[in-house]
Amino acid sequence: MNPKYKHPNELPMTLSVMDVANALGISRVNAYNLCHVKGFPAIRLGKRILIPKDRFLCWMDKQEVIA
């Protein structure tokens, strides 16, 4: 999968689930699953799921890197 975004500055202010999938290089299904993980900054607006860019980047910084 070729990521659509190459730098965090290219991300929109609010991300869709597909934006998250493209930014992380994961499938749409995995991105939806991630949105339901406790602690992930997803917001439900009606049937839509949105992720604020700043909270997404903070969440990414807090993730443990496995070496």
mmCIF file of N, CA, C and O in Angstrom:
data_model
loop_
_atom_site.group_PDB
_atom_site.id
_atom_site.type_symbol
_atom_site.label_atom_id
_atom_site.label_comp_id
_atom_site.label_asym_id
_atom_site.label_seq_id
_atom_site.Cartn_x
_atom_site.Cartn_y
_atom_site.Cartn_z
ATOM 1 N N MET A 1 0.837 -1.178 0.000
ATOM 2 C CA MET A 1 0.000 0.000 0.000
ATOM 3 C C MET A 1 0.884 1.243 0.000
ATOM 4 O O MET A 1 1.770 1.374 0.821
ATOM 5 N N ASN A 2 0.646 2.137 -0.915
ATOM 6 C CA ASN A 2 1.425 3.359 -1.024
ATOM 7 C C ASN A 2 0.731 4.464 -0.243
ATOM 8 O O ASN A 2 -0.374 4.856 -0.571
ATOM 9 N N PRO A 3 1.358 4.991 0.829
ATOM 10 C CA PRO A 3 0.702 6.025 1.629
ATOM 11 C C PRO A 3 0.424 7.288 0.826
ATOM 12 O O PRO A 3 1.255 7.733 0.038
ATOM 13 N N LYS A 4 -0.757 7.872 1.040
ATOM 14 C CA LYS A 4 -1.147 9.105 0.370
ATOM 15 C C LYS A 4 -0.402 10.300 0.967
ATOM 16 O O LYS A 4 -0.079 11.244 0.275
ATOM 17 N N TYR A 5 -0.146 10.237 2.282
ATOM 18 C CA TYR A 5 0.513 11.330 2.988
ATOM 19 C C TYR A 5 1.946 10.950 3.309
ATOM 20 O O TYR A 5 2.214 9.896 3.834
ATOM 21 N N LYS A 6 2.857 11.839 3.003
ATOM 22 C CA LYS A 6 4.271 11.569 3.256
ATOM 23 C C LYS A 6 4.803 12.374 4.432
ATOM 24 O O LYS A 6 5.880 12.107 4.926
ATOM 25 N N HIS A 7 4.052 13.381 4.898
ATOM 26 C CA HIS A 7 4.482 14.230 6.008
ATOM 27 C C HIS A 7 3.243 14.656 6.795
ATOM 28 O O HIS A 7 2.188 14.907 6.199
ATOM 29 N N PRO A 8 3.346 14.748 8.128
ATOM 30 C CA PRO A 8 2.193 15.152 8.935
ATOM 31 C C PRO A 8 1.577 16.489 8.536
ATOM 32 O O PRO A 8 0.380 16.697 8.701
ATOM 33 N N ASN A 9 2.362 17.393 7.983
ATOM 34 C CA ASN A 9 1.823 18.688 7.549
ATOM 35 C C ASN A 9 0.834 18.551 6.401
ATOM 36 O O ASN A 9 0.048 19.461 6.148
ATOM 37 N N GLU A 10 0.873 17.433 5.692
ATOM 38 C CA GLU A 10 -0.032 17.210 4.568
ATOM 39 C C GLU A 10 -1.412 16.727 5.019
ATOM 40 O O GLU A 10 -2.339 16.717 4.224
ATOM 41 N N LEU A 11 -1.543 16.327 6.281
ATOM 42 C CA LEU A 11 -2.814 15.816 6.787
ATOM 43 C C LEU A 11 -3.827 16.949 6.944
ATOM 44 O O LEU A 11 -3.471 18.054 7.345
ATOM 45 N N PRO A 12 -5.125 16.674 6.667
ATOM 46 C CA PRO A 12 -6.152 17.686 6.922
ATOM 47 C C PRO A 12 -6.372 17.853 8.430
ATOM 48 O O PRO A 12 -5.937 17.014 9.227
ATOM 49 N N MET A 13 -7.070 18.922 8.838
ATOM 50 C CA MET A 13 -7.302 19.185 10.267
ATOM 51 C C MET A 13 -8.094 18.073 10.940
ATOM 52 O O MET A 13 -7.853 17.763 12.104
ATOM 53 N N THR A 14 -9.055 17.509 10.245
ATOM 54 C CA THR A 14 -9.777 16.342 10.748
ATOM 55 C C THR A 14 -9.616 15.225 9.742
ATOM 56 O O THR A 14 -9.769 15.429 8.531
ATOM 57 N N LEU A 15 -9.296 14.054 10.255
ATOM 58 C CA LEU A 15 -9.038 12.905 9.400
ATOM 59 C C LEU A 15 -10.255 12.004 9.338
ATOM 60 O O LEU A 15 -10.957 11.819 10.338
ATOM 61 N N SER A 16 -10.475 11.428 8.181
ATOM 62 C CA SER A 16 -11.472 10.375 8.044
ATOM 63 C C SER A 16 -10.786 9.045 8.361
ATOM 64 O O SER A 16 -9.560 8.980 8.512
ATOM 65 N N VAL A 17 -11.560 7.999 8.431
ATOM 66 C CA VAL A 17 -10.974 6.681 8.660
ATOM 67 C C VAL A 17 -10.030 6.325 7.516
ATOM 68 O O VAL A 17 -8.949 5.781 7.740
ATOM 69 N N MET A 18 -10.386 6.680 6.286
ATOM 70 C CA MET A 18 -9.509 6.391 5.145
ATOM 71 C C MET A 18 -8.238 7.230 5.203
ATOM 72 O O MET A 18 -7.175 6.758 4.798
ATOM 73 N N ASP A 19 -8.312 8.458 5.716
ATOM 74 C CA ASP A 19 -7.103 9.267 5.905
ATOM 75 C C ASP A 19 -6.156 8.584 6.887
ATOM 76 O O ASP A 19 -4.944 8.541 6.664
ATOM 77 N N VAL A 20 -6.713 8.040 7.973
ATOM 78 C CA VAL A 20 -5.904 7.320 8.962
ATOM 79 C C VAL A 20 -5.270 6.096 8.315
ATOM 80 O O VAL A 20 -4.085 5.821 8.496
ATOM 81 N N ALA A 21 -6.065 5.360 7.541
ATOM 82 C CA ALA A 21 -5.545 4.167 6.856
ATOM 83 C C ALA A 21 -4.392 4.545 5.935
ATOM 84 O O ALA A 21 -3.335 3.892 5.946
ATOM 85 N N ASN A 22 -4.561 5.606 5.159
ATOM 86 C CA ASN A 22 -3.505 6.044 4.236
ATOM 87 C C ASN A 22 -2.278 6.554 4.983
ATOM 88 O O ASN A 22 -1.139 6.262 4.594
ATOM 89 N N ALA A 23 -2.493 7.306 6.066
ATOM 90 C CA ALA A 23 -1.369 7.861 6.822
ATOM 91 C C ALA A 23 -0.542 6.761 7.482
ATOM 92 O O ALA A 23 0.680 6.858 7.560
ATOM 93 N N LEU A 24 -1.220 5.709 7.961
ATOM 94 C CA LEU A 24 -0.519 4.625 8.648
ATOM 95 C C LEU A 24 -0.122 3.479 7.720
ATOM 96 O O LEU A 24 0.615 2.586 8.127
ATOM 97 N N GLY A 25 -0.625 3.503 6.493
ATOM 98 C CA GLY A 25 -0.315 2.416 5.559
ATOM 99 C C GLY A 25 -0.981 1.113 5.947
ATOM 100 O O GLY A 25 -0.383 0.044 5.802
ATOM 101 N N ILE A 26 -2.225 1.216 6.480
ATOM 102 C CA ILE A 26 -2.978 0.022 6.875
ATOM 103 C C ILE A 26 -4.269 -0.055 6.067
ATOM 104 O O ILE A 26 -4.638 0.895 5.381
ATOM 105 N N SER A 27 -4.953 -1.179 6.180
ATOM 106 C CA SER A 27 -6.198 -1.358 5.441
ATOM 107 C C SER A 27 -7.331 -0.550 6.071
ATOM 108 O O SER A 27 -7.253 -0.124 7.235
ATOM 109 N N ARG A 28 -8.394 -0.353 5.322
ATOM 110 C CA ARG A 28 -9.586 0.345 5.805
ATOM 111 C C ARG A 28 -10.181 -0.383 7.000
ATOM 112 O O ARG A 28 -10.565 0.239 7.995
ATOM 113 N N VAL A 29 -10.230 -1.704 6.942
ATOM 114 C CA VAL A 29 -10.781 -2.507 8.041
ATOM 115 C C VAL A 29 -9.952 -2.315 9.305
ATOM 116 O O VAL A 29 -10.495 -2.122 10.403
ATOM 117 N N ASN A 30 -8.625 -2.349 9.184
ATOM 118 C CA ASN A 30 -7.767 -2.139 10.350
ATOM 119 C C ASN A 30 -7.913 -0.727 10.907
ATOM 120 O O ASN A 30 -7.844 -0.527 12.119
ATOM 121 N N ALA A 31 -8.123 0.258 10.040
ATOM 122 C CA ALA A 31 -8.317 1.632 10.506
ATOM 123 C C ALA A 31 -9.634 1.743 11.285
ATOM 124 O O ALA A 31 -9.687 2.402 12.329
ATOM 125 N N TYR A 32 -10.702 1.102 10.799
ATOM 126 C CA TYR A 32 -11.969 1.102 11.538
ATOM 127 C C TYR A 32 -11.798 0.408 12.887
ATOM 128 O O TYR A 32 -12.301 0.876 13.905
ATOM 129 N N ASN A 33 -11.082 -0.705 12.914
ATOM 130 C CA ASN A 33 -10.831 -1.402 14.176
ATOM 131 C C ASN A 33 -10.051 -0.505 15.140
ATOM 132 O O ASN A 33 -10.351 -0.469 16.333
ATOM 133 N N LEU A 34 -9.073 0.220 14.636
ATOM 134 C CA LEU A 34 -8.278 1.124 15.454
ATOM 135 C C LEU A 34 -9.148 2.214 16.068
ATOM 136 O O LEU A 34 -8.958 2.601 17.229
ATOM 137 N N CYS A 35 -10.127 2.688 15.323
ATOM 138 C CA CYS A 35 -11.014 3.750 15.817
ATOM 139 C C CYS A 35 -11.852 3.301 17.013
ATOM 140 O O CYS A 35 -12.386 4.143 17.741
ATOM 141 N N HIS A 36 -11.973 2.009 17.207
ATOM 142 C CA HIS A 36 -12.747 1.483 18.336
ATOM 143 C C HIS A 36 -11.865 1.074 19.510
ATOM 144 O O HIS A 36 -12.380 0.601 20.527
ATOM 145 N N VAL A 37 -10.559 1.264 19.397
ATOM 146 C CA VAL A 37 -9.635 0.944 20.482
ATOM 147 C C VAL A 37 -9.700 2.050 21.533
ATOM 148 O O VAL A 37 -9.685 3.243 21.190
ATOM 149 N N LYS A 38 -9.786 1.655 22.793
ATOM 150 C CA LYS A 38 -9.833 2.632 23.886
ATOM 151 C C LYS A 38 -8.569 3.490 23.856
ATOM 152 O O LYS A 38 -7.464 2.989 23.717
ATOM 153 N N GLY A 39 -8.767 4.794 23.949
ATOM 154 C CA GLY A 39 -7.645 5.718 23.939
ATOM 155 C C GLY A 39 -7.351 6.316 22.568
ATOM 156 O O GLY A 39 -6.615 7.296 22.474
ATOM 157 N N PHE A 40 -7.920 5.737 21.503
ATOM 158 C CA PHE A 40 -7.716 6.321 20.173
ATOM 159 C C PHE A 40 -8.664 7.505 20.029
ATOM 160 O O PHE A 40 -9.845 7.409 20.360
ATOM 161 N N PRO A 41 -8.183 8.651 19.528
ATOM 162 C CA PRO A 41 -8.968 9.892 19.545
ATOM 163 C C PRO A 41 -10.019 10.017 18.444
ATOM 164 O O PRO A 41 -10.037 10.993 17.691
ATOM 165 N N ALA A 42 -10.904 9.049 18.332
ATOM 166 C CA ALA A 42 -11.956 9.101 17.314
ATOM 167 C C ALA A 42 -13.199 9.774 17.877
ATOM 168 O O ALA A 42 -13.556 9.586 19.034
ATOM 169 N N ILE A 43 -13.856 10.571 17.043
ATOM 170 C CA ILE A 43 -15.091 11.261 17.396
ATOM 171 C C ILE A 43 -16.176 10.799 16.435
ATOM 172 O O ILE A 43 -15.965 10.777 15.219
ATOM 173 N N ARG A 44 -17.317 10.419 16.972
ATOM 174 C CA ARG A 44 -18.441 10.020 16.120
ATOM 175 C C ARG A 44 -19.379 11.206 15.960
ATOM 176 O O ARG A 44 -19.839 11.770 16.940
ATOM 177 N N LEU A 45 -19.643 11.592 14.716
ATOM 178 C CA LEU A 45 -20.606 12.639 14.383
ATOM 179 C C LEU A 45 -21.675 12.003 13.503
ATOM 180 O O LEU A 45 -21.457 11.819 12.301
ATOM 181 N N GLY A 46 -22.780 11.628 14.110
ATOM 182 C CA GLY A 46 -23.791 10.871 13.379
ATOM 183 C C GLY A 46 -23.207 9.526 13.008
ATOM 184 O O GLY A 46 -22.745 8.782 13.863
ATOM 185 N N LYS A 47 -23.164 9.237 11.724
ATOM 186 C CA LYS A 47 -22.584 7.972 11.248
ATOM 187 C C LYS A 47 -21.115 8.112 10.874
ATOM 188 O O LYS A 47 -20.458 7.121 10.593
ATOM 189 N N ARG A 48 -20.617 9.343 10.876
ATOM 190 C CA ARG A 48 -19.214 9.574 10.492
ATOM 191 C C ARG A 48 -18.282 9.432 11.681
ATOM 192 O O ARG A 48 -18.648 9.744 12.815
ATOM 193 N N ILE A 49 -17.071 8.985 11.407
ATOM 194 C CA ILE A 49 -16.010 8.930 12.403
ATOM 195 C C ILE A 49 -14.925 9.893 11.940
ATOM 196 O O ILE A 49 -14.427 9.777 10.819
ATOM 197 N N LEU A 50 -14.590 10.852 12.802
ATOM 198 C CA LEU A 50 -13.547 11.826 12.497
ATOM 199 C C LEU A 50 -12.477 11.774 13.575
ATOM 200 O O LEU A 50 -12.757 11.479 14.734
ATOM 201 N N ILE A 51 -11.263 12.069 13.180
ATOM 202 C CA ILE A 51 -10.128 12.055 14.092
ATOM 203 C C ILE A 51 -9.412 13.402 13.956
ATOM 204 O O ILE A 51 -8.909 13.725 12.879
ATOM 205 N N PRO A 52 -9.385 14.206 15.041
ATOM 206 C CA PRO A 52 -8.662 15.480 14.969
ATOM 207 C C PRO A 52 -7.169 15.237 14.733
ATOM 208 O O PRO A 52 -6.553 14.394 15.391
ATOM 209 N N LYS A 53 -6.596 15.972 13.785
ATOM 210 C CA LYS A 53 -5.198 15.795 13.412
ATOM 211 C C LYS A 53 -4.257 15.933 14.609
ATOM 212 O O LYS A 53 -3.386 15.086 14.803
ATOM 213 N N ASP A 54 -4.441 16.982 15.420
ATOM 214 C CA ASP A 54 -3.527 17.214 16.541
ATOM 215 C C ASP A 54 -3.598 16.081 17.564
ATOM 216 O O ASP A 54 -2.568 15.636 18.069
ATOM 217 N N ARG A 55 -4.792 15.567 17.835
ATOM 218 C CA ARG A 55 -4.926 14.465 18.797
ATOM 219 C C ARG A 55 -4.381 13.159 18.215
ATOM 220 O O ARG A 55 -3.827 12.336 18.932
ATOM 221 N N PHE A 56 -4.539 12.975 16.905
ATOM 222 C CA PHE A 56 -3.992 11.795 16.238
ATOM 223 C C PHE A 56 -2.465 11.791 16.340
ATOM 224 O O PHE A 56 -1.853 10.772 16.675
ATOM 225 N N LEU A 57 -1.838 12.949 16.080
ATOM 226 C CA LEU A 57 -0.381 13.043 16.151
ATOM 227 C C LEU A 57 0.121 12.838 17.582
ATOM 228 O O LEU A 57 1.148 12.178 17.791
ATOM 229 N N CYS A 58 -0.604 13.358 18.575
ATOM 230 C CA CYS A 58 -0.243 13.110 19.986
ATOM 231 C C CYS A 58 -0.361 11.630 20.308
ATOM 232 O O CYS A 58 0.501 11.064 20.983
ATOM 233 N N TRP A 59 -1.427 10.997 19.835
ATOM 234 C CA TRP A 59 -1.618 9.567 20.055
ATOM 235 C C TRP A 59 -0.457 8.780 19.443
ATOM 236 O O TRP A 59 0.079 7.870 20.071
ATOM 237 N N MET A 60 -0.056 9.170 18.242
ATOM 238 C CA MET A 60 1.064 8.500 17.580
ATOM 239 C C MET A 60 2.347 8.638 18.404
ATOM 240 O O MET A 60 3.092 7.675 18.551
ATOM 241 N N ASP A 61 2.604 9.835 18.944
ATOM 242 C CA ASP A 61 3.816 10.061 19.746
ATOM 243 C C ASP A 61 3.855 9.199 20.995
ATOM 244 O O ASP A 61 4.933 8.826 21.457
ATOM 245 N N LYS A 62 2.693 8.867 21.533
ATOM 246 C CA LYS A 62 2.622 8.095 22.771
ATOM 247 C C LYS A 62 2.735 6.571 22.556
ATOM 248 O O LYS A 62 2.853 5.845 23.509
ATOM 249 N N GLN A 63 2.685 6.130 21.311
ATOM 250 C CA GLN A 63 2.729 4.695 21.047
ATOM 251 C C GLN A 63 4.134 4.154 21.240
ATOM 252 O O GLN A 63 5.119 4.795 20.909
ATOM 253 N N GLU A 64 4.191 2.963 21.787
ATOM 254 C CA GLU A 64 5.477 2.308 22.060
ATOM 255 C C GLU A 64 6.038 1.715 20.772
ATOM 256 O O GLU A 64 5.323 1.068 20.017
ATOM 257 N N VAL A 65 7.307 1.949 20.553
ATOM 258 C CA VAL A 65 7.989 1.399 19.383
ATOM 259 C C VAL A 65 8.551 0.033 19.759
ATOM 260 O O VAL A 65 9.229 -0.108 20.767
ATOM 261 N N ILE A 66 8.237 -0.950 18.940
ATOM 262 C CA ILE A 66 8.741 -2.309 19.175
ATOM 263 C C ILE A 66 9.994 -2.490 18.333
ATOM 264 O O ILE A 66 9.975 -2.355 17.120
ATOM 265 N N ALA A 67 11.093 -2.787 18.996
ATOM 266 C CA ALA A 67 12.380 -2.944 18.294
ATOM 267 C C ALA A 67 12.650 -4.387 17.964
ATOM 268 O O ALA A 67 12.202 -5.291 18.535
#
